[in-house]
C-alpha positions in Angstrom: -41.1 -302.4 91.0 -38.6 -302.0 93.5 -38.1 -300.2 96.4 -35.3 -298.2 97.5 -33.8 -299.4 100.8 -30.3 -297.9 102.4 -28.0 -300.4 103.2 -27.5 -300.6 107.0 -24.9 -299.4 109.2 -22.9 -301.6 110.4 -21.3 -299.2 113.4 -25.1 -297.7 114.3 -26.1 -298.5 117.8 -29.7 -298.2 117.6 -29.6 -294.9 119.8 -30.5 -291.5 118.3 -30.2 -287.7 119.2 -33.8 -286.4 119.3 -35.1 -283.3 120.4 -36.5 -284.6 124.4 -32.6 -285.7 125.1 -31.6 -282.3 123.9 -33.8 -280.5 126.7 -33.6 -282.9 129.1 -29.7 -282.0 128.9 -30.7 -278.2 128.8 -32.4 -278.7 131.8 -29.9 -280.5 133.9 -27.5 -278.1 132.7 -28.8 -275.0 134.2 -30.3 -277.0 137.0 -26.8 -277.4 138.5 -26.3 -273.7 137.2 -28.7 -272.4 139.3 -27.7 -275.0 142.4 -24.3 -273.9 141.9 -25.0 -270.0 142.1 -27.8 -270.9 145.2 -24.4 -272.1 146.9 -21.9 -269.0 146.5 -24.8 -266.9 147.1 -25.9 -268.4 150.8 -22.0 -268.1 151.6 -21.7 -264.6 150.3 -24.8 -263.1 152.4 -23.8 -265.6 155.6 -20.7 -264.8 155.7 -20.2 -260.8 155.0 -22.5 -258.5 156.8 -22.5 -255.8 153.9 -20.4 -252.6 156.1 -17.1 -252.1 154.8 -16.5 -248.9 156.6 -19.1 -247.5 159.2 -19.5 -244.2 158.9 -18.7 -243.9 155.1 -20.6 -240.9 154.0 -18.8 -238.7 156.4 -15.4 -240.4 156.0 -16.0 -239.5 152.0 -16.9 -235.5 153.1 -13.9 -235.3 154.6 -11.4 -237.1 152.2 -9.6 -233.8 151.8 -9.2 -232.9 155.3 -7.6 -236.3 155.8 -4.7 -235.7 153.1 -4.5 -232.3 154.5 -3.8 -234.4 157.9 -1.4 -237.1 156.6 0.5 -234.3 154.2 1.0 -232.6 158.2 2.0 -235.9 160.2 4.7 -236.5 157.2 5.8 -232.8 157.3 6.2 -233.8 161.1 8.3 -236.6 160.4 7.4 -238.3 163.5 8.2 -242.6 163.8 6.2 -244.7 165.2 6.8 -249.0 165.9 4.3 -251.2 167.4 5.0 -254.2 169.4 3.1 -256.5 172.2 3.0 -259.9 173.9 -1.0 -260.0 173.7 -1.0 -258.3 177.3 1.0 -255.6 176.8 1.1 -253.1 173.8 4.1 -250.9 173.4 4.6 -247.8 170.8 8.0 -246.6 170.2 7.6 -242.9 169.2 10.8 -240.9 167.6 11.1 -238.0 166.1 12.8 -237.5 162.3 16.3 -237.6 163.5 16.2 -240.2 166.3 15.2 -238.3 169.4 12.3 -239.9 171.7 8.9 -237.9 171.9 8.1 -237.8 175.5 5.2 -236.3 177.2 2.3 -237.0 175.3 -1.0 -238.7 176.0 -1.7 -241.1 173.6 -4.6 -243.1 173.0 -5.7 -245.8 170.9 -7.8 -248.5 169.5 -7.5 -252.6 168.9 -9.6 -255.2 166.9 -9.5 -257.5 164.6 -9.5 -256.8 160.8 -12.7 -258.4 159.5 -15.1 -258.0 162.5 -15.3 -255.1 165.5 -16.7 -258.0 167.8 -13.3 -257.4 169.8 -12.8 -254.1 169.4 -11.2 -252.1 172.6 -10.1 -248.8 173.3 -6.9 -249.0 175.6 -4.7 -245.8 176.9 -1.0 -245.6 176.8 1.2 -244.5 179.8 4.4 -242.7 179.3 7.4 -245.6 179.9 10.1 -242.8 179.3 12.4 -242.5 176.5 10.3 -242.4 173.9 8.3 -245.9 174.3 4.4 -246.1 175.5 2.7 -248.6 176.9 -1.0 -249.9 176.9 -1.2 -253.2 180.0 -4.9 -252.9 180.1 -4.8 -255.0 177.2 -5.6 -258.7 177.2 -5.4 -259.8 173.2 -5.8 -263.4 172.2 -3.1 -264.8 169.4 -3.7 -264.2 165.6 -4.1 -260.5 163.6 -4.6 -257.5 165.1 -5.3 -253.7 163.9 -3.6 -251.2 166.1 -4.8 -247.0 165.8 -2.8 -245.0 167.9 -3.5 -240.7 167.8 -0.7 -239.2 169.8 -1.7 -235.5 171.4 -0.5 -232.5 173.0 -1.1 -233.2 177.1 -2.1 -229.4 176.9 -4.8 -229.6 174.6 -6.9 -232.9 174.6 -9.3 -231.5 172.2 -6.8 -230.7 169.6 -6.6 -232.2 166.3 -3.9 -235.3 166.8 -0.2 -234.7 166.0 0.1 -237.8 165.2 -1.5 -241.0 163.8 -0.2 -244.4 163.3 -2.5 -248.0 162.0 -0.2 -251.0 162.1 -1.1 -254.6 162.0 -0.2 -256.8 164.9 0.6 -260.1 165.0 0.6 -262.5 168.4 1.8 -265.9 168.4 0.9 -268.4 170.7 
């Protein structure tokens, strides 16, 4: 009687696929997985503190007053340019055809786009022909976010005639 044996293989190592390699490579897989998605996650809660907009519920309520507002500064046809040197901050107001606004109080605000650690609120003086200027502000290089709301001298209370956000950047 004989027995059946295979013939060996001559390219086998010796080495074979069972079942405790398979989960042991399950396991490292979604162990780095899970390391992985620990990292991104400590970064994303460090590193943004969750307000993209204070005051958002309000700011929503009044969406339509806002357009209403914007449709009424472009009506207006008012120009505004900012420009500064990190001390000084200058606003170059025209009207639609040219002519330099004079005689209004304007007002404004300054920080920098991802935090309101250095935000200030700095007031413009009337330089004549047209141009405004804020020297109460001392603004380190890099971005800034300039608001500027341009009244009536008459009526400080009013709504704003007119309302300009413009980036600004300082150089060394």
């Amino acid at each position: 009687m004989s027995t059946y044996q295979p013939m060996a293989n001559p390219n086998h190592s010796g080495w074979t696929l069972t079942g405790w390699h398979v989960l042991g490579a399950i396991l490292v897989f979604f162990s780095v997985l899970f390391v992985v998605n620990g990292v991104f996650l400590y970064y994303a809660i460090t590193t943004f503190t969750g307000i993209e907009t204070s005051d958002a519920y309000r700011k929503g309520i009044s969406y339509n007053q806002n357009l209403q507002e914007e449709r009424r500064f472009e009506q207006l046809g008012w120009q505004g340019k900012i420009a500064g040197d990190g001390k000084t901050i200058k606003l170059t107001l025209l009207t639609q055809d040219g002519t330099p606004v004079r005689g209004m109080d304007v007002s404004g605000k300054v920080g920098r786009p991802a935090t309101d650690k250095f935000d200030q609120t700095v007031t413009f003086k009337d330089q004549g022909n047209g141009i405004y200027a804020a020297k109460d502000a001392n603004l380190a290089p890099g971005n800034w976010i300039v608001v500027v709301e341009v009244r009536e001298p008459v009526s400080q209370n009013s709504e704003p005639r007119f309302r300009l956000k413009e980036r600004l950047w300082l150089s060394q």
